[in-house]
XYZ file of C-alpha atoms in Angstrom:
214
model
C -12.826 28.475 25.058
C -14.571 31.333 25.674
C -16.025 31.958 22.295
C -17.349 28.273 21.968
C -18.863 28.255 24.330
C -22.557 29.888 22.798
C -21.956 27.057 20.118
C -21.823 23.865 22.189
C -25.076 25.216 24.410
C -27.269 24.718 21.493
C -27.283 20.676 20.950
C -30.934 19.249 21.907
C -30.139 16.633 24.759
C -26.441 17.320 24.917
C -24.725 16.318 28.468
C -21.673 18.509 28.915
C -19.008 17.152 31.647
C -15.893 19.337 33.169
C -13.171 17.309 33.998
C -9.750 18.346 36.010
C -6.993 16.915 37.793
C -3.829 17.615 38.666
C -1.887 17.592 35.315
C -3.509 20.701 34.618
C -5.636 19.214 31.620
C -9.025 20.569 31.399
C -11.517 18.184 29.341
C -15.035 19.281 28.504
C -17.196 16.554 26.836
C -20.846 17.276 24.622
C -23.060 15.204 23.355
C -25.446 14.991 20.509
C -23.353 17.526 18.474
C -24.102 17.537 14.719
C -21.197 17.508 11.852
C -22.616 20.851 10.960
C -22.077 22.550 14.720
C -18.465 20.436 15.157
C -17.490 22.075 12.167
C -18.873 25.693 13.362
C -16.767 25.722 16.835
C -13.595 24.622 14.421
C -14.137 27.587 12.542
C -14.684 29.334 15.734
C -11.687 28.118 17.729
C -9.521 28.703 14.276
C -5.914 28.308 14.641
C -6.268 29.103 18.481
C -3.545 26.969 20.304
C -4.238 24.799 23.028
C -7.050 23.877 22.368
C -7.741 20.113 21.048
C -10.725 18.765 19.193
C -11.893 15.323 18.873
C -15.258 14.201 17.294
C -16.843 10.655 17.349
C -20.626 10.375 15.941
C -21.590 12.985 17.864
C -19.469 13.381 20.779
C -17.541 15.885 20.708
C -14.230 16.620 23.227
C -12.677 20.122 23.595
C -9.447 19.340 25.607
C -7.168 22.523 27.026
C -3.762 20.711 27.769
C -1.820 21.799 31.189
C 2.121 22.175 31.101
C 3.040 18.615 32.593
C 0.951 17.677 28.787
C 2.653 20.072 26.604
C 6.331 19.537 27.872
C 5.821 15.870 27.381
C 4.356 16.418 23.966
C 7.498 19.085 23.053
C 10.120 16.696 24.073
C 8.995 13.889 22.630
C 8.397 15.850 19.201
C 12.064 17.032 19.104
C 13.824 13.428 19.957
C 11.499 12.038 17.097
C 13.030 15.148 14.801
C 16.234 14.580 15.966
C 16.007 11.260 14.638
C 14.794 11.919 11.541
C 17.992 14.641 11.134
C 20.443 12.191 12.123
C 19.271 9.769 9.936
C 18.416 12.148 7.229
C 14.784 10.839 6.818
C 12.478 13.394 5.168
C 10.154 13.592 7.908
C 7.257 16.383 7.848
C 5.987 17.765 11.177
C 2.283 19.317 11.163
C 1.544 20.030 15.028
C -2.062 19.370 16.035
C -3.232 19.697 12.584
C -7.071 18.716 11.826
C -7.888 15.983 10.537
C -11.806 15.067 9.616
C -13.749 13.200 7.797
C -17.455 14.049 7.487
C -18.172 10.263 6.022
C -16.727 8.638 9.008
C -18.066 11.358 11.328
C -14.912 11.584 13.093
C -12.400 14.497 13.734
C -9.272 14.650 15.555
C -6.481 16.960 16.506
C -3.276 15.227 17.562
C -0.304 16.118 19.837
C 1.931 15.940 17.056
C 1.416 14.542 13.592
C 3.937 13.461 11.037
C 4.594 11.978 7.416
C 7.538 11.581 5.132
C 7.446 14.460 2.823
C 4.632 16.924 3.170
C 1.204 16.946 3.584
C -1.487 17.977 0.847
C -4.987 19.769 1.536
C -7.062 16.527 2.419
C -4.039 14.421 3.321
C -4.092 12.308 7.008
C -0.638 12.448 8.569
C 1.229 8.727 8.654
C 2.152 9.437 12.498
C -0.094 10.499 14.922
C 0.783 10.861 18.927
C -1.341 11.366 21.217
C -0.228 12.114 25.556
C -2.548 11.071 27.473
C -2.863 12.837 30.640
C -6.659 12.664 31.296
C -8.737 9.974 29.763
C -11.779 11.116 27.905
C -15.113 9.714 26.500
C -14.054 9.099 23.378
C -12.218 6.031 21.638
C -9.342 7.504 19.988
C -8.138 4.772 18.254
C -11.330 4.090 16.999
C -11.131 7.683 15.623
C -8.220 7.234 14.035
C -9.172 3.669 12.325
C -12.222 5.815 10.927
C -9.436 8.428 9.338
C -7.098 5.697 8.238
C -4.110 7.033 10.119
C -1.575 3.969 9.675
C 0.668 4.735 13.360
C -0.729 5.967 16.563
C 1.757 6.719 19.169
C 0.155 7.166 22.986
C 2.401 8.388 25.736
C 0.507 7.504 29.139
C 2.068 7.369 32.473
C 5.473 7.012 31.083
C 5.162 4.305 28.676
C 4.853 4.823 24.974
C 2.791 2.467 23.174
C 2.634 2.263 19.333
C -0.397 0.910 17.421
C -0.248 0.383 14.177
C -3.208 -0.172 11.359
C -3.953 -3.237 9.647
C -6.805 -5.011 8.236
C -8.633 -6.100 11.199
C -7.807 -2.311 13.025
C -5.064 -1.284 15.007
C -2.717 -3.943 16.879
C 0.300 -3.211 19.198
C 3.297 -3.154 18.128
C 7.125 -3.057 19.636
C 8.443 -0.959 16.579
C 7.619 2.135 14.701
C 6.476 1.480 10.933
C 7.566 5.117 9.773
C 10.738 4.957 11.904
C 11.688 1.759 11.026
C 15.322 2.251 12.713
C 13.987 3.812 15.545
C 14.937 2.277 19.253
C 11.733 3.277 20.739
C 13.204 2.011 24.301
C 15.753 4.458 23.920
C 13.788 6.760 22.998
C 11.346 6.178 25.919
C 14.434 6.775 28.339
C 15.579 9.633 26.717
C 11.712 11.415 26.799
C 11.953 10.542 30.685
C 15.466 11.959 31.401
C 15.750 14.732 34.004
C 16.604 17.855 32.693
C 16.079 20.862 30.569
C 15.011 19.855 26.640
C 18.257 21.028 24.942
C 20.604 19.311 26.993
C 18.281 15.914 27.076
C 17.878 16.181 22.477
C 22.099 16.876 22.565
C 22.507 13.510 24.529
C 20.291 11.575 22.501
C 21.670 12.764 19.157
C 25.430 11.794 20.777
C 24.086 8.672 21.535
C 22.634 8.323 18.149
C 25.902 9.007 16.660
C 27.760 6.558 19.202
C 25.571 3.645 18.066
C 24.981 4.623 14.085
C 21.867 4.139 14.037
C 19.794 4.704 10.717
């Protein structure tokens, strides 16, 4: 954070915001950034982890998850690849990978990110999630419409709502398009369960096998 700091001083007009809370999340919000500076404090930041970028038409959002965040974000991560093991789906995982487009002047780094296979230089992950601990200034499904990401998972307050893209945007939706199999209520109770993460993923791949599902 330190380091970007010189770089997001420098926008004419920019309003910068600090935002806390308990969760641990810290959010800090500029203005009036260019394409050219967002893509400075990217090469800045580098591969520097915990950190999260999003850009909108000239917002930009640097967002420093807490622990409550990242737990949330692991466990969820390793039910959805213990899935895909069980039922031996070639899924791809790709972290908080960036994704940009200088066209749609938008920029994103997920939670997590996934697609069936593997990912290309220039290639947009199929499944994006997103916790949501802190709500910023941006719109970030209107970020990800502007990428063309097809499935946006958001994890807020316990619920996990899936959004997936069509013609007319992004629309709610009770089932995962990637994960077609995938019992997202189960999955939802599992993600809540008390508990360290090993012995919560062991349950829900015995429960997998119990039920068969594919």
């Amino acid at each position: 954070m330190a380091a970007a700091a010189p770089l997001l001083a420098h926008p004419t007009g920019a309003a910068d915001t600090v935002a806390t809370d308990g969760s641990g999340d810290q959010l800090f919000v500029v203005h009036d950034v260019s394409w050219e500076e967002y893509e400075a404090i990217l090469a800045t930041l580098g591969d520097r982890a915990g950190v999260r970028v999003t850009y909108c038409e000239g917002v930009l959002e640097l967002m420093s998850p807490g622990g409550p965040h990242e737990g949330r974000k692991t466990i969820l991560a390793r039910l959805v690849e213990a899935y895909a093991e069980e039922a031996e789906l070639p899924l791809s995982g790709y972290g908080s990978m960036t994704v940009h487009n200088r066209l749609a002047q938008r920029g994103v780094e997920p939670d997590e990110c996934y697609v069936l296979g593997t990912v290309e230089d220039g290639e947009i992950p199929e499944l994006a999630i997103e916790i949501i601990e802190k709500s910023g200034t941006i719109n970030k499904l209107s970020v990800y419409a502007g990428l063309g990401v097809p499935e946006v998972w958001f994890l807020k307050k316990g619920k996990l709502s899936i959004y997936l893209l069509g013609p007319d945007g992004y629309a709610e939706a009770g089932g995962s398009r990637l994960l077609p199999g995938l019992d997202v209520a189960g999955l939802t109770e599992f993600m809540l369960r008390k508990g360290d993460q090993t012995t919560v993923v062991r349950a829900w791949r015995a429960r997998l096998r119990e039920h068969g599902e594919r």
